[in-house]
Amino acid sequence: MNKEVIEVPVMSAKVRALGLPCSTAVKANGFVFISATPPVDMVTGEMVRGDIEVQTEASLKALKHCLEAAGTSLDKVVMVRIYAVNSGLYNAINRIYARYFATNPPARSFVPVASWQFDIENECVAVA
């Protein structure tokens, strides 16, 4: 198996600055794996604050940015995991999510988690 760690502008530096032991994006065996992506502004590297729709939009923009850095795109995503701090946010998250995956959406899981410094993260697997 060949494994290639992808340097993602802004996001990889943020992960390193936080001292996290993970890679933002990895290519292996024809797939791209994107680590859980919080609502980070891909220009400034700062966390985006706001309601769940604002944070979902920022998280999905960051996910798209990571995919493109790895040479793939949202339309090649086969699996998404949404981690959110409250299952009551499901419908609001879906309103934004549906704009990013309007046709032929990928398989998906929704996982409620304990609170963080933000309310949502998205991770995915895509065809390279």
Coordinates of C-alpha atoms in Angstrom, one line a residue:
M1 CA 0.0 0.0 0.0
N2 CA 1.2 3.5 -0.9
K3 CA 0.3 6.2 1.6
E4 CA 0.8 9.9 0.8
V5 CA 0.2 12.6 3.4
I6 CA -1.2 15.7 1.7
E7 CA -0.1 19.2 2.8
V8 CA -3.4 21.2 2.9
P9 CA -2.8 25.0 2.9
V10 CA -3.9 26.6 6.1
M11 CA -5.4 23.5 7.7
S12 CA -2.2 21.4 7.9
A13 CA -0.4 24.3 9.6
K14 CA -3.2 24.7 12.0
V15 CA -3.1 21.0 13.0
R16 CA 0.6 21.2 13.5
A17 CA 0.3 24.4 15.6
L18 CA -2.2 22.7 17.9
G19 CA 0.2 19.8 18.3
L20 CA -2.3 17.2 17.0
P21 CA -0.9 13.8 16.1
C22 CA -2.9 13.5 12.8
S23 CA -2.7 14.4 9.1
T24 CA -5.4 16.5 7.6
A25 CA -5.5 14.5 4.3
V26 CA -4.1 11.2 3.3
K27 CA -4.2 9.4 -0.1
A28 CA -4.1 5.6 -0.1
N29 CA -5.2 2.9 -2.5
G30 CA -7.2 5.2 -4.7
F31 CA -9.0 7.0 -1.9
V32 CA -8.6 10.3 0.0
F33 CA -9.2 10.4 3.7
I34 CA -10.0 13.8 5.3
S35 CA -9.7 14.1 9.0
A36 CA -12.6 15.7 10.9
T37 CA -12.7 19.3 9.8
P38 CA -14.0 21.9 12.2
P39 CA -15.4 25.3 11.1
V40 CA -12.0 26.9 10.2
D41 CA -11.8 29.9 7.9
M42 CA -9.5 28.8 5.1
V43 CA -8.1 32.3 4.6
T44 CA -7.2 33.2 8.2
G45 CA -7.0 29.8 9.9
E46 CA -9.3 31.1 12.6
M47 CA -12.3 29.2 14.0
V48 CA -15.6 30.6 12.6
R49 CA -18.0 31.5 15.3
G50 CA -21.8 31.7 14.9
D51 CA -24.9 29.5 14.9
I52 CA -24.8 26.0 13.6
E53 CA -25.7 27.0 10.1
V54 CA -22.7 29.4 9.9
Q55 CA -20.4 26.7 11.5
T56 CA -21.7 24.0 9.1
E57 CA -21.1 26.2 6.1
A58 CA -17.5 26.9 7.3
S59 CA -16.8 23.2 8.1
L60 CA -18.0 22.1 4.7
K61 CA -16.0 24.8 2.9
A62 CA -13.0 23.6 4.8
L63 CA -13.8 20.0 3.8
K64 CA -14.0 21.1 0.2
H65 CA -10.7 22.9 0.5
C66 CA -9.0 19.8 1.9
L67 CA -10.4 17.6 -0.9
E68 CA -9.3 20.0 -3.6
A69 CA -5.8 20.1 -2.1
A70 CA -5.7 16.3 -2.4
G71 CA -6.7 16.5 -6.0
T72 CA -10.3 15.4 -5.6
S73 CA -13.7 17.0 -5.1
L74 CA -17.1 16.9 -3.3
D75 CA -18.7 14.9 -6.1
K76 CA -16.2 12.1 -5.5
V77 CA -17.0 11.8 -1.8
V78 CA -18.4 8.3 -0.9
M79 CA -18.7 8.6 2.9
V80 CA -19.2 11.5 5.4
R81 CA -19.3 11.5 9.2
I82 CA -20.8 14.5 10.9
Y83 CA -19.9 15.1 14.5
A84 CA -22.2 17.6 16.2
V85 CA -22.6 18.6 19.8
N86 CA -26.4 18.2 19.8
S87 CA -28.7 15.8 17.8
G88 CA -31.3 18.6 17.9
L89 CA -29.1 20.4 15.3
Y90 CA -29.8 17.7 12.7
N91 CA -32.3 19.6 10.6
A92 CA -30.3 22.9 10.6
I93 CA -27.2 21.0 9.6
N94 CA -29.1 19.2 6.8
R95 CA -30.2 22.5 5.3
I96 CA -26.6 23.5 4.6
Y97 CA -25.3 20.0 3.9
A98 CA -27.9 19.5 1.2
R99 CA -26.5 22.4 -0.8
Y100 CA -23.0 20.7 -0.9
F101 CA -24.4 17.3 -1.7
A102 CA -27.5 18.1 -3.8
T103 CA -27.3 15.1 -6.2
N104 CA -26.1 11.6 -5.6
P105 CA -25.2 12.3 -1.9
P106 CA -22.6 10.0 -0.2
A107 CA -23.3 7.6 2.5
R108 CA -23.4 9.4 5.8
S109 CA -23.4 9.0 9.6
F110 CA -24.5 11.6 12.2
V111 CA -22.7 11.3 15.5
P112 CA -23.7 13.3 18.6
V113 CA -20.6 14.1 20.7
A114 CA -19.7 16.0 23.8
S115 CA -19.1 19.8 23.4
W116 CA -15.9 21.3 22.1
Q117 CA -14.8 24.8 21.3
F118 CA -17.1 24.5 18.2
D119 CA -20.3 22.7 17.4
I120 CA -19.5 20.6 14.3
E121 CA -16.8 18.7 12.4
N122 CA -17.1 16.8 9.2
E123 CA -14.8 14.0 7.9
C124 CA -15.0 12.1 4.7
V125 CA -13.6 9.5 2.3
A126 CA -13.5 10.3 -1.4
V127 CA -12.3 8.6 -4.5
A128 CA -8.9 10.0 -5.4

